[in-house]
Short mmCIF file of C-alpha atoms in Angstrom, two decimals:
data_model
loop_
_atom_site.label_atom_id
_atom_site.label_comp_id
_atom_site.label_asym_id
_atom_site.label_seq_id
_atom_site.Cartn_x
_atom_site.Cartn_y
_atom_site.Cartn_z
CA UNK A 741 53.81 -159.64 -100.78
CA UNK A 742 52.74 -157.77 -103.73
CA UNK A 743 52.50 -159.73 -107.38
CA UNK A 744 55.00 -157.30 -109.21
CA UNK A 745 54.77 -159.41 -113.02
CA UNK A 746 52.44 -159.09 -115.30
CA UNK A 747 51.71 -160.49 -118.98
CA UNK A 748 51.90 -156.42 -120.18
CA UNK A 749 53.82 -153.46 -118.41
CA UNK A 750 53.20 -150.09 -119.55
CA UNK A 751 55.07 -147.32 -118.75
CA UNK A 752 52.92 -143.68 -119.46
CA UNK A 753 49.08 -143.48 -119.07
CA UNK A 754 48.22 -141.31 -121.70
CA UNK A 755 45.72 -142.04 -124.60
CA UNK A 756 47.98 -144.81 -125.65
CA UNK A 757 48.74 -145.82 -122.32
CA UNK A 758 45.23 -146.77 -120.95
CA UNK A 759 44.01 -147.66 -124.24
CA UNK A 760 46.74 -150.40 -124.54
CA UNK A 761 45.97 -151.47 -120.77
CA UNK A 762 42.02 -151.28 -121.41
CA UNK A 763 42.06 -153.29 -124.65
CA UNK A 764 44.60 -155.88 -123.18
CA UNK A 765 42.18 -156.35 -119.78
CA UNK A 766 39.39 -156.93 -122.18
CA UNK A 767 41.15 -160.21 -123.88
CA UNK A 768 41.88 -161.62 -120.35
CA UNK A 769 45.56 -160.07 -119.86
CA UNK A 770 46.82 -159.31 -117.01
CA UNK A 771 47.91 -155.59 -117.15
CA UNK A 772 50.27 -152.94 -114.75
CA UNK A 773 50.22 -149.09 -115.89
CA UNK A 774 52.41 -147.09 -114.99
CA UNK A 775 51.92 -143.10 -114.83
CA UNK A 776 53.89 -140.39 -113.03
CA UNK A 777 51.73 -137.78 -113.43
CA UNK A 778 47.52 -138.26 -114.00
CA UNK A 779 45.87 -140.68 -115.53
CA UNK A 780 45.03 -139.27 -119.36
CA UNK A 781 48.35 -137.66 -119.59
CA UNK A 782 48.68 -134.61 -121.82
CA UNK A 783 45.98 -135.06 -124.05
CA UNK A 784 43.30 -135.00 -121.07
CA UNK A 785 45.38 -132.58 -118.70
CA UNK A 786 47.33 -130.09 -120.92
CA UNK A 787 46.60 -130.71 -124.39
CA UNK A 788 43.59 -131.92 -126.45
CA UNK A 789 40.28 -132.00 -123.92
CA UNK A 790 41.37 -128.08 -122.43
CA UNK A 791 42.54 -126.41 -125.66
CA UNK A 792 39.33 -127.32 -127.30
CA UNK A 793 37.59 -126.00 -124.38
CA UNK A 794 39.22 -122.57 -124.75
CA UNK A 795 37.99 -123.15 -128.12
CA UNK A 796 34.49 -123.28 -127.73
CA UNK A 797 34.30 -121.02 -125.02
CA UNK A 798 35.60 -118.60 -127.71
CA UNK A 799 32.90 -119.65 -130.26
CA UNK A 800 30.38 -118.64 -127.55
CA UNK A 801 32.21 -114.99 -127.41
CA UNK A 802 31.95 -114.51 -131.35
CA UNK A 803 28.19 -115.96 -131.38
CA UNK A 804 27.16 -113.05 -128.72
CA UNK A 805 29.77 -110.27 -130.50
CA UNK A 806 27.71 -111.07 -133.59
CA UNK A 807 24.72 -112.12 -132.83
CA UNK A 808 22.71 -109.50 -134.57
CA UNK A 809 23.50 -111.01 -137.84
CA UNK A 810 20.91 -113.61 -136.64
CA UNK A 811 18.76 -111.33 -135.49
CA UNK A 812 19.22 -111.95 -132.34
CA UNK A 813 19.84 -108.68 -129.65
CA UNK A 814 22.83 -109.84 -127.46
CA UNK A 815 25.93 -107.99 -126.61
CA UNK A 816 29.53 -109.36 -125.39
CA UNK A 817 29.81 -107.61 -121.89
CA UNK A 818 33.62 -109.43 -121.68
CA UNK A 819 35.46 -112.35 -121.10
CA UNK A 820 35.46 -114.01 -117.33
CA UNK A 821 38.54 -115.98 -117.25
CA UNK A 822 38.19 -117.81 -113.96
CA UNK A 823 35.03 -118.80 -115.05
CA UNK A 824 36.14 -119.95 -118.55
CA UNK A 825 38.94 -121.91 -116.20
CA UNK A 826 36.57 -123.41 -114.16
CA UNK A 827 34.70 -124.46 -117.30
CA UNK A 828 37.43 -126.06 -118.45
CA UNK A 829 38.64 -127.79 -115.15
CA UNK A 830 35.90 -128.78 -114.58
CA UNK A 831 35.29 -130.64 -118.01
CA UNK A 832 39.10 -132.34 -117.15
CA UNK A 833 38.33 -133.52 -113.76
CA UNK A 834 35.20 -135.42 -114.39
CA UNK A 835 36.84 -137.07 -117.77
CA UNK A 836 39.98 -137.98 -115.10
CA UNK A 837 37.27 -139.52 -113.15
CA UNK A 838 35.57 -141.83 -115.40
CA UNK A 839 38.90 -142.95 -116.57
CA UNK A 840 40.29 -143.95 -113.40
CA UNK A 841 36.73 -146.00 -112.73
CA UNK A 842 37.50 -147.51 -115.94
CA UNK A 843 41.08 -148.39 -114.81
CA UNK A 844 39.22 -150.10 -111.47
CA UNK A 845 36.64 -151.79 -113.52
CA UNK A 846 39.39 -153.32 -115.73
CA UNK A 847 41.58 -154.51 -112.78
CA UNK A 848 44.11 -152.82 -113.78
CA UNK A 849 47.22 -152.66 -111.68
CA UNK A 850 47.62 -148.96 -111.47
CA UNK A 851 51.07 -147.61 -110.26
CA UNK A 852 51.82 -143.83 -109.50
CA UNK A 853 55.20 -143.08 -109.88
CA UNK A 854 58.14 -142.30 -112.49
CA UNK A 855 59.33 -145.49 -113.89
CA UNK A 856 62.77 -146.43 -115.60
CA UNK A 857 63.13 -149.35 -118.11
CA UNK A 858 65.91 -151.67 -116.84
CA UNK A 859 65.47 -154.49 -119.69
CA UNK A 860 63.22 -155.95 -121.94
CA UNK A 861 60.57 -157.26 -119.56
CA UNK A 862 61.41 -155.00 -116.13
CA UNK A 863 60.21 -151.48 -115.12
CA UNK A 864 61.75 -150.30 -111.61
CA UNK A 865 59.68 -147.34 -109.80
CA UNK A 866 60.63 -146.39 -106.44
CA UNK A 867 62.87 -149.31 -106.09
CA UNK A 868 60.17 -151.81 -107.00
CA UNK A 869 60.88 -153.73 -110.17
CA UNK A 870 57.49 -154.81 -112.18
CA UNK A 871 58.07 -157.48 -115.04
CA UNK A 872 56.40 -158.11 -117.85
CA UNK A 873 56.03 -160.53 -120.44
CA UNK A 874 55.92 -157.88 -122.69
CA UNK A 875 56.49 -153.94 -122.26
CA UNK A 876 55.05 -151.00 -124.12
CA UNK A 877 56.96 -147.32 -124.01
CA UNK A 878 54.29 -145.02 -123.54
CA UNK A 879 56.27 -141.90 -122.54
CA UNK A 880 54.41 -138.74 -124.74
CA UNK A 881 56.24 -135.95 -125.37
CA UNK A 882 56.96 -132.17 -124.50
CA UNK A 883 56.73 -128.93 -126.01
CA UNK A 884 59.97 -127.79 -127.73
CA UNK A 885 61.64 -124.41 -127.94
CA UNK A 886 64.65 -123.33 -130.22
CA UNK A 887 68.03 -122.83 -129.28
CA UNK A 888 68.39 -120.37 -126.86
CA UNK A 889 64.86 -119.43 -126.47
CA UNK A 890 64.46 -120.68 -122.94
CA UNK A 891 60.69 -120.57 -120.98
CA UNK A 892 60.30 -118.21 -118.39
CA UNK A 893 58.60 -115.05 -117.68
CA UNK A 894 56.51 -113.89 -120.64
CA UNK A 895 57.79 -116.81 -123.04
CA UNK A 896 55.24 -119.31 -122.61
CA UNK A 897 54.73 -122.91 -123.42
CA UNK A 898 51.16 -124.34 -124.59
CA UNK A 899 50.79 -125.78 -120.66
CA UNK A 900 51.27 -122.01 -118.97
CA UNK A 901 48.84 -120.69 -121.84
CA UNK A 902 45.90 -123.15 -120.97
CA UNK A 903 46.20 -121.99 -117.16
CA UNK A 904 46.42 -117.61 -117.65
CA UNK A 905 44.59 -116.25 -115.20
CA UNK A 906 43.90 -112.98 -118.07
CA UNK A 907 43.43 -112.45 -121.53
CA UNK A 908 46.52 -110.78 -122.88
CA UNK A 909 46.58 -107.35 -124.70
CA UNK A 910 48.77 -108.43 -127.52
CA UNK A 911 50.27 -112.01 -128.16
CA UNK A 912 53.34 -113.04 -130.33
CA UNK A 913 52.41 -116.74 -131.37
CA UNK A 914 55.75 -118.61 -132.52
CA UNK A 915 54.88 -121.49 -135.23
CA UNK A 916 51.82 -121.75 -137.25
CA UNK A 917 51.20 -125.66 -136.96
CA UNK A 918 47.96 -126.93 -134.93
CA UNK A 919 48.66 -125.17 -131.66
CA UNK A 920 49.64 -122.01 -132.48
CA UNK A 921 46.94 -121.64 -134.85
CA UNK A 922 44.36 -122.88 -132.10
CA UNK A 923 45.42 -120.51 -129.12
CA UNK A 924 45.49 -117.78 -131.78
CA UNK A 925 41.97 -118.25 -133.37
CA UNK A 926 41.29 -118.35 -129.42
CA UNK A 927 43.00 -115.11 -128.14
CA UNK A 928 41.44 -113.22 -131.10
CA UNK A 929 38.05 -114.18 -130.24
CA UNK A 930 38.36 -113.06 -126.41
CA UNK A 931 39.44 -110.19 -127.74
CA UNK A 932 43.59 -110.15 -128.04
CA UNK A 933 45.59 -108.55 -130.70
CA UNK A 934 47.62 -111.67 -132.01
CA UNK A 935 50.28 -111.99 -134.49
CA UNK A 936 51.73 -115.21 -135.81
CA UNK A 937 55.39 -116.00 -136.93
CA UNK A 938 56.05 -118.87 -139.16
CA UNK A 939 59.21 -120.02 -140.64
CA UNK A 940 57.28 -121.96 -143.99
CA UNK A 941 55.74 -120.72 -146.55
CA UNK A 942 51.99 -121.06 -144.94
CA UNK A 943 50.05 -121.55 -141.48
CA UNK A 944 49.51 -125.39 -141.08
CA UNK A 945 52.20 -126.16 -143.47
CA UNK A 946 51.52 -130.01 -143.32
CA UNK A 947 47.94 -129.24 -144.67
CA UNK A 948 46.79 -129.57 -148.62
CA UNK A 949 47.47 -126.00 -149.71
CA UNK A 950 44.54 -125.07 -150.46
CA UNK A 951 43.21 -124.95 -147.02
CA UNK A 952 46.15 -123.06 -145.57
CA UNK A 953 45.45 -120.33 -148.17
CA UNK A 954 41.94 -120.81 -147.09
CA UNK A 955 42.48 -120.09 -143.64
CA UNK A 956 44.98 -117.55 -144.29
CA UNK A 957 42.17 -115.63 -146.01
CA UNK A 958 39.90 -116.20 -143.12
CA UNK A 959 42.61 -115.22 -140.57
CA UNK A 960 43.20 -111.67 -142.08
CA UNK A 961 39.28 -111.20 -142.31
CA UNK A 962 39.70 -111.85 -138.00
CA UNK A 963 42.28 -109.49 -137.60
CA UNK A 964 44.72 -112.28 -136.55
CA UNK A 965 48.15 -110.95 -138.50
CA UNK A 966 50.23 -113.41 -139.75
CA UNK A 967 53.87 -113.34 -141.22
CA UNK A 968 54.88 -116.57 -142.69
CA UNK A 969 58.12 -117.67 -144.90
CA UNK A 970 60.39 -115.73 -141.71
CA UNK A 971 62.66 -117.05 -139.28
CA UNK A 972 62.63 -116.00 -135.87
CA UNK A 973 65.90 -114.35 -134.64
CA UNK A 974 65.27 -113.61 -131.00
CA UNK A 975 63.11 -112.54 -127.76
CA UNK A 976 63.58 -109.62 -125.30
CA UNK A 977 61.47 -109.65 -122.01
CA UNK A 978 60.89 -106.34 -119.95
CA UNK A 979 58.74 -106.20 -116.78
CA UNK A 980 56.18 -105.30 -119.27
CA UNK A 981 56.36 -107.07 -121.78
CA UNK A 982 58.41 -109.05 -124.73
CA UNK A 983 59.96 -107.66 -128.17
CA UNK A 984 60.07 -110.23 -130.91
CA UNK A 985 62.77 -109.48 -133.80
CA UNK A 986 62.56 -111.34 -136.94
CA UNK A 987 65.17 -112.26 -139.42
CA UNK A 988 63.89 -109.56 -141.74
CA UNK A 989 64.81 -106.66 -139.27
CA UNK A 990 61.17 -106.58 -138.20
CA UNK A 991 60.34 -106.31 -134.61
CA UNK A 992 56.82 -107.37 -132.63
CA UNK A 993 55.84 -105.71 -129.40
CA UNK A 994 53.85 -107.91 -126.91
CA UNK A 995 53.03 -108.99 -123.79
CA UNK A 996 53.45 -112.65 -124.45
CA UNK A 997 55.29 -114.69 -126.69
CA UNK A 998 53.79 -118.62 -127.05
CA UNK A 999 56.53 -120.88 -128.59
CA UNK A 1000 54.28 -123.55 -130.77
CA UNK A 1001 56.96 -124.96 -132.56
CA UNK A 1002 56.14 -128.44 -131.96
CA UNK A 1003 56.19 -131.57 -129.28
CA UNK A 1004 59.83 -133.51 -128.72
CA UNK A 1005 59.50 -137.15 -127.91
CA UNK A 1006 59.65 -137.36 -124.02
CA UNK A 1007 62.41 -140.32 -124.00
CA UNK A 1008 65.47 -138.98 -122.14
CA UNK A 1009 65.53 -140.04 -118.05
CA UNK A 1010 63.28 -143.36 -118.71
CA UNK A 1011 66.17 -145.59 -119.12
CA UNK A 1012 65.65 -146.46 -123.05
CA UNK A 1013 69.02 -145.99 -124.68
CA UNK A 1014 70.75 -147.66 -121.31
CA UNK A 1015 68.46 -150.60 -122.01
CA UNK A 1016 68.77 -151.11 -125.17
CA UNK A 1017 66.29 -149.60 -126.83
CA UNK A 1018 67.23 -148.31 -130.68
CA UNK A 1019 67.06 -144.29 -130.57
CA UNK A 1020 66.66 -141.84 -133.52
CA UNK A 1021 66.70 -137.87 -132.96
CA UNK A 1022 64.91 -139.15 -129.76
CA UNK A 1023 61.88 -140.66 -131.40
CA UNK A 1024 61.85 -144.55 -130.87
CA UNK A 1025 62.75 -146.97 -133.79
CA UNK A 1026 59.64 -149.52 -134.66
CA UNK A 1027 58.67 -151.60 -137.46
CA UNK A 1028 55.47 -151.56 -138.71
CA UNK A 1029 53.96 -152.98 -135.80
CA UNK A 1030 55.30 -151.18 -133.08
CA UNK A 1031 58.20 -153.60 -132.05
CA UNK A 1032 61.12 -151.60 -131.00
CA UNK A 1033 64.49 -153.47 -131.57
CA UNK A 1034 64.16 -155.34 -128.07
CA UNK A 1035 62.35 -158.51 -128.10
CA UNK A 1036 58.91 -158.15 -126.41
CA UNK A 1037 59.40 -154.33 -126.51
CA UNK A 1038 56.74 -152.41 -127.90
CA UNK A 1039 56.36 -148.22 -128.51
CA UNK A 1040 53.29 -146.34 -128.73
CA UNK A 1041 52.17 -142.74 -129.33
CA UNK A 1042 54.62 -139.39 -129.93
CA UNK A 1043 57.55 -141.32 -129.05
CA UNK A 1044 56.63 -142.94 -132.21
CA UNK A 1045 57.44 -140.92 -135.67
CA UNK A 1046 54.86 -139.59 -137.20
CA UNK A 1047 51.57 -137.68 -136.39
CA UNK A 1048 51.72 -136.60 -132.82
CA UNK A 1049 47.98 -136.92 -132.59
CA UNK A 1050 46.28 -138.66 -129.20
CA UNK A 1051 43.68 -140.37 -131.29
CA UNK A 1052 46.77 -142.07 -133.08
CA UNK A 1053 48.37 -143.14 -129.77
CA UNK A 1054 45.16 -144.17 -128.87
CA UNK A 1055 44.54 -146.44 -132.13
CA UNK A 1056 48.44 -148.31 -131.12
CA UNK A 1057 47.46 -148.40 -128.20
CA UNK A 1058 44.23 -151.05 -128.96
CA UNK A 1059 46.38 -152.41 -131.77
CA UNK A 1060 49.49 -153.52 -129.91
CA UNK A 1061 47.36 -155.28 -127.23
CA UNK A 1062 45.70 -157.06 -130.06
CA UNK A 1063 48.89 -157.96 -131.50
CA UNK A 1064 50.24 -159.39 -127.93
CA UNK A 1065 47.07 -161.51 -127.74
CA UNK A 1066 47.64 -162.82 -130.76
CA UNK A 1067 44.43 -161.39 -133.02
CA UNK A 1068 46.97 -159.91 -136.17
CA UNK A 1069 45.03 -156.75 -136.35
CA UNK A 1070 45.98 -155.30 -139.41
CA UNK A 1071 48.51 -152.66 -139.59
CA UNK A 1072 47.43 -148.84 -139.20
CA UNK A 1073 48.09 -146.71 -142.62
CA UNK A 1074 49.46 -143.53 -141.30
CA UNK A 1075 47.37 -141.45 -143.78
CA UNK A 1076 44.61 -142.86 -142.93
CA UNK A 1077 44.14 -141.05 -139.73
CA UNK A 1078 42.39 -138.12 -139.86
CA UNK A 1079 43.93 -134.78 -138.52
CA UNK A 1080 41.70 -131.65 -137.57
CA UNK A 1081 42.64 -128.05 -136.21
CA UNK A 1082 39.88 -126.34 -134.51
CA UNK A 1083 40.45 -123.20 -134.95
CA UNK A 1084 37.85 -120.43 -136.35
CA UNK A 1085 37.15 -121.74 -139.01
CA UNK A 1086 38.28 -125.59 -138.72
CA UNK A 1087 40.36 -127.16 -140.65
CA UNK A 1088 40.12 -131.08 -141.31
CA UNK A 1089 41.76 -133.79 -143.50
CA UNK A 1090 42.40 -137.89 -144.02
CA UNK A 1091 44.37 -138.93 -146.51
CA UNK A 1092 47.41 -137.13 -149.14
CA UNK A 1093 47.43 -133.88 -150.18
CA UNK A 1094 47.34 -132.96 -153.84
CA UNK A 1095 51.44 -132.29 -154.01
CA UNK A 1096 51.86 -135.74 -152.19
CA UNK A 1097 49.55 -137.55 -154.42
CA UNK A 1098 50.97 -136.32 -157.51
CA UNK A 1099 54.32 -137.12 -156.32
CA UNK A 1100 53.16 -140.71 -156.28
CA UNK A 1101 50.58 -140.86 -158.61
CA UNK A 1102 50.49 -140.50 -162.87
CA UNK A 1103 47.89 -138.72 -163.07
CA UNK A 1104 45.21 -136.89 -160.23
CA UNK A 1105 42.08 -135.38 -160.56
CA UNK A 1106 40.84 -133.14 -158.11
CA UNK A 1107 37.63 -131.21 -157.14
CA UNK A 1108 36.80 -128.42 -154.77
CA UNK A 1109 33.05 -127.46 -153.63
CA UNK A 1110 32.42 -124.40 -152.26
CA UNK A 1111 30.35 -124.41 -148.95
CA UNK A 1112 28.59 -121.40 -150.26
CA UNK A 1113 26.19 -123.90 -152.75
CA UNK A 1114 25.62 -125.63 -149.13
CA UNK A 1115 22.69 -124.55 -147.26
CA UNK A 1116 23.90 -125.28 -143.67
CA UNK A 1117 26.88 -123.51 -144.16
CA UNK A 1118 25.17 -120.40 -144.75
CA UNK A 1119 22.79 -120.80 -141.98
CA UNK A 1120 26.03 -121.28 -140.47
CA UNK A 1121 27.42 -117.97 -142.00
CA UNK A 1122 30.53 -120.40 -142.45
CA UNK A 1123 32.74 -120.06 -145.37
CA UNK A 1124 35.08 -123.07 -146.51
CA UNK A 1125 35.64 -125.83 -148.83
CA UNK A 1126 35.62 -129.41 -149.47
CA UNK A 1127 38.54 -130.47 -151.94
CA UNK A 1128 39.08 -134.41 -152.81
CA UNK A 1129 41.90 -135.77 -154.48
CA UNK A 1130 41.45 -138.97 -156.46
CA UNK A 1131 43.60 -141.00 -158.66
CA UNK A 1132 42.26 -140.46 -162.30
CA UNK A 1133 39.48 -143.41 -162.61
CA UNK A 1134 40.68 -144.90 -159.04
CA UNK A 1135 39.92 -144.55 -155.31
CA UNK A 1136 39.92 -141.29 -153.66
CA UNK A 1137 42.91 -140.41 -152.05
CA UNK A 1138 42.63 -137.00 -149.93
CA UNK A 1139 39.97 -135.35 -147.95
CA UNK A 1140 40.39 -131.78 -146.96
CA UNK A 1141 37.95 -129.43 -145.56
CA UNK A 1142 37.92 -126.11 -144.21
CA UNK A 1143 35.19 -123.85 -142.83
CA UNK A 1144 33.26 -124.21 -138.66
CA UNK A 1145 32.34 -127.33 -137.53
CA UNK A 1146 34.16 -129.32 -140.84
CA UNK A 1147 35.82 -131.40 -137.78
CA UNK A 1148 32.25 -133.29 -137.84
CA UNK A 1149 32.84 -134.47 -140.92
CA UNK A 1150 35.95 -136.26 -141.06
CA UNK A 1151 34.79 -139.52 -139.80
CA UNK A 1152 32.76 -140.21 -143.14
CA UNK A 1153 35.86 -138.48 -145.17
CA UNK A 1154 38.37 -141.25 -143.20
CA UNK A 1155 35.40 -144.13 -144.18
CA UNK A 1156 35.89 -143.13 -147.90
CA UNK A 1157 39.71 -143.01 -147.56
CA UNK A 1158 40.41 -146.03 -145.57
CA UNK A 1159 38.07 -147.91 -147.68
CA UNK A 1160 39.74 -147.03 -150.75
CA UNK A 1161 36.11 -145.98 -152.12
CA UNK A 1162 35.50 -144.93 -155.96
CA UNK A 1163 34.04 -141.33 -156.15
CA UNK A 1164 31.40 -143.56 -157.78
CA UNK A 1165 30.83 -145.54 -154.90
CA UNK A 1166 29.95 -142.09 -152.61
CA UNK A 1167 28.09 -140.89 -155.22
CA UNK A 1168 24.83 -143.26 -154.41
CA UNK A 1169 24.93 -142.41 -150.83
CA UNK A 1170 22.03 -140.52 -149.67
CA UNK A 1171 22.99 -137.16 -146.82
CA UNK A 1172 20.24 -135.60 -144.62
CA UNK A 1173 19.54 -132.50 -145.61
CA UNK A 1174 19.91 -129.71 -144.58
CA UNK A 1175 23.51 -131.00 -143.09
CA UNK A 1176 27.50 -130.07 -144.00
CA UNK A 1177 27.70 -133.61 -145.30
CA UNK A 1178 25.83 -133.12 -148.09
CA UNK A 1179 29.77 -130.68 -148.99
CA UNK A 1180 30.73 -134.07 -149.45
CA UNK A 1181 28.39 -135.96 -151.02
CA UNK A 1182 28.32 -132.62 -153.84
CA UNK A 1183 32.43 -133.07 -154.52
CA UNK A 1184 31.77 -136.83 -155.32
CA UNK A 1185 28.79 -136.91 -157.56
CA UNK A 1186 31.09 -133.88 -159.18
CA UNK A 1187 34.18 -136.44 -159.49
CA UNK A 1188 31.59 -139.26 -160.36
CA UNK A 1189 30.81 -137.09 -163.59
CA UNK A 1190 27.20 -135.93 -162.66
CA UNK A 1191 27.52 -132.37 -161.07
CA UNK A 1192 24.40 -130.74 -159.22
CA UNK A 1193 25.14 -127.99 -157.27
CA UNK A 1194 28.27 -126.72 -159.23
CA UNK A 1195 28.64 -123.34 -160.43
CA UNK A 1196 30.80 -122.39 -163.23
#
């Protein structure tokens, strides 16, 4: 007969999933996973790893549209989208791979199947109940439409966009958060007509200002239009395409519409609210650590409030096994973990924003260095920005940077924000040159009161 307990069940196998069951193998528990679908869930399948494949695919289609620029003769003969599929497929399957070694090489008890939380320490799938000592809720989430906007046809979800077998004419992108704003900056580089609806006042509304403005600018130098500060009112579909109206009698003519208007928590059907579990807007309730209301009940990841980010899950993931196994790891600051859209160009950030820091702060200084006083950026041809926010003669408190490849840079920016570091304290530090970094290391020695590169 088959063991069914366990000192940890997990139900969902995404980032903060396996990370939970990884890190918990390592200090010597023993661990079942439980997964539905594929090991990685939707960051590895239908989210993250694929989107940013699209991505770069579509950085290789601007580099050979405008290659001359370099000096270099190439020309863009078009865009093969079975082969940018396989590309992509091909990166997913061999990440799946190496993750379900890792599950192996762990000993992890690995169950496939849809599981339902009966109490605090059982999981049923299939009729077989696995118990746990403790349990973690690793569910993920799902992307949302609005009411009465149903998917079907030519209205699309972010999972039906990754898998097109052709490059739309013209594309209606609904929400201008991470994903919109990614497939967008995509479509527009393989050569799609894309226009953008969002309902706030900018594109990536949760970003410092600045940037959005930023990559507005950048956005209307692409081509890729953009109405923002308009509600959406409604979709028609024909057999050849979809009409878009807009609360300000405006109408858009496409041939797909892609609702981006955010992930829901993926909660409903697993049991939660029958066992117990405390429930708001569908998000589960934690403290600080993770701890649902349920003794020995633990959440992880977008059924979580708060960032819906798989490097997030991930992080909760390694700290609630830690936490069971009795280490205390210290609790994760929420700002601390650093966000980036890749679009063209990138957008990246740790950290409050300006309005948020001045909200809590007395008094903020700020400083924003231009990538055009930074030599790789022009090699580059990359326009952009590095802004920091610091509390007037304290720590830094906000890192945001826009411009290609800024993404690179946010792991020092999240080093100088988690570790509550003085602009004088960056200042010192010494960054290769000829390198993006050295954006950085500019905007402090600015803040720290001794200004090189600095126009004006």
């Amino acid at each position: 007969m088959t063991d069914t307990s366990a000192d940890l069940v997990i139900l969902g196998g995404g980032s903060g999933g396996y990370a939970c069951a990884f890190r918990a193998a390592e200090l010597g528990l023993s661990v079942t996973l439980i997964e539905k679908d594929k090991l990685g869930g939707t960051c590895l399948h239908r989210g993250c790893i694929p989107t940013k494949a699209l991505l770069h695919a579509a950085e290789v289609a601007d580099s050979a549209r405008e290659s001359e620029q370099f000096g270099v003769k190439a020309s863009l003969e078009g865009i093969d989208i079975d082969g940018v599929n396989s590309y992509k497929d091909g990166i997913v399957t061999k990440l799946h791979k190496g993750l379900q070694g890792l599950a192996k090489a762990h000993k992890i008890n690995y169950v496939e199947g849809a599981g339902t939380l009966v109490d605090a320490n059982t999981v049923e799938v299939d009729g077989t109940r696995y118990t746990g000592t403790n349990v973690v809720l690793a569910t993920g989430s799902y992307s949302k439409t609005l009411p009465g906007l149903e998917f079907g046809g030519r209205i699309i979800a972010s999972e039906q966009a990754l898998n097109l077998d052709y490059v739309p004419d013209k594309v209606v992108v609904l929400g201008g958060g991470v994903i919109g704003v990614e497939f967008a900056s995509v479509w527009r580089s393989f050569g799609a007509e894309v226009n953008i609806v969002e309902a706030l006042p900018h594109l990536v509304p949760n970003e410092d200002e600045y940037c959005s403005k930023q990559l507005e600018r950048a956005f209307r130098k692409r081509g890729i239009k953009f109405s923002t500060g308009v509600k959406f009112t409604g979709a028609e579909q024909s057999e050849s395409g979809v009409t878009v109206s807009l609360e300000n009698g405006e109408t858009i003519d496409a041939d797909l519409l892609l609702v981006a208007v955010g992930r829901g928590p993926n909660t409903a059907g697993h049991g939660y609210e029958e066992a117990g579990v405390s429930l708001e807007r569908g998000f589960v309730r934690t403290d600080e650590r993770l701890r649902t209301n349920l003794p020995g009940v633990y959440a992880v990841g977008d059924i979580v409030p708060g960032l819906q980010l798989a490097h997030r899950g991930f992080q909760q993931g390694v700290f609630i096994a830690e936490d069971i196994a009795g280490l205390n790891p210290p609790v994760i600051d929420e700002a601390g973990i650093p966000r980036v859209t890749y679009s063209h160009p990138e957008v990246a950030s740790v950290g409050l924003t300006e309005s948020a820091a001045r909200e809590q702060y007395d008094k903020v200084e700020t400083f924003t260095y231009d990538l055009a006083g930074n030599g790789k950026s022009q090699i580059l041809k990359t326009a952009g920005a590095a802004k920091i926010v610091r509390a007037a003669d304290g720590p830094v408190l906000g890192l945001h940077l826009i411009g290609d490849r800024v993404g690179e840079l946010i792991s020092e920016a999240q080093l100088i924000y988690n570790w509550e570091a003085l602009p004088e304290d960056v200042a010192p530090l010494v960054h290769a040159h000829p390198t993006q970094s050295e954006a950085l290391g500019e905007a402090h020695l600015a803040l720290a009161g001794k200004p090189l590169h600095v126009h004006g």
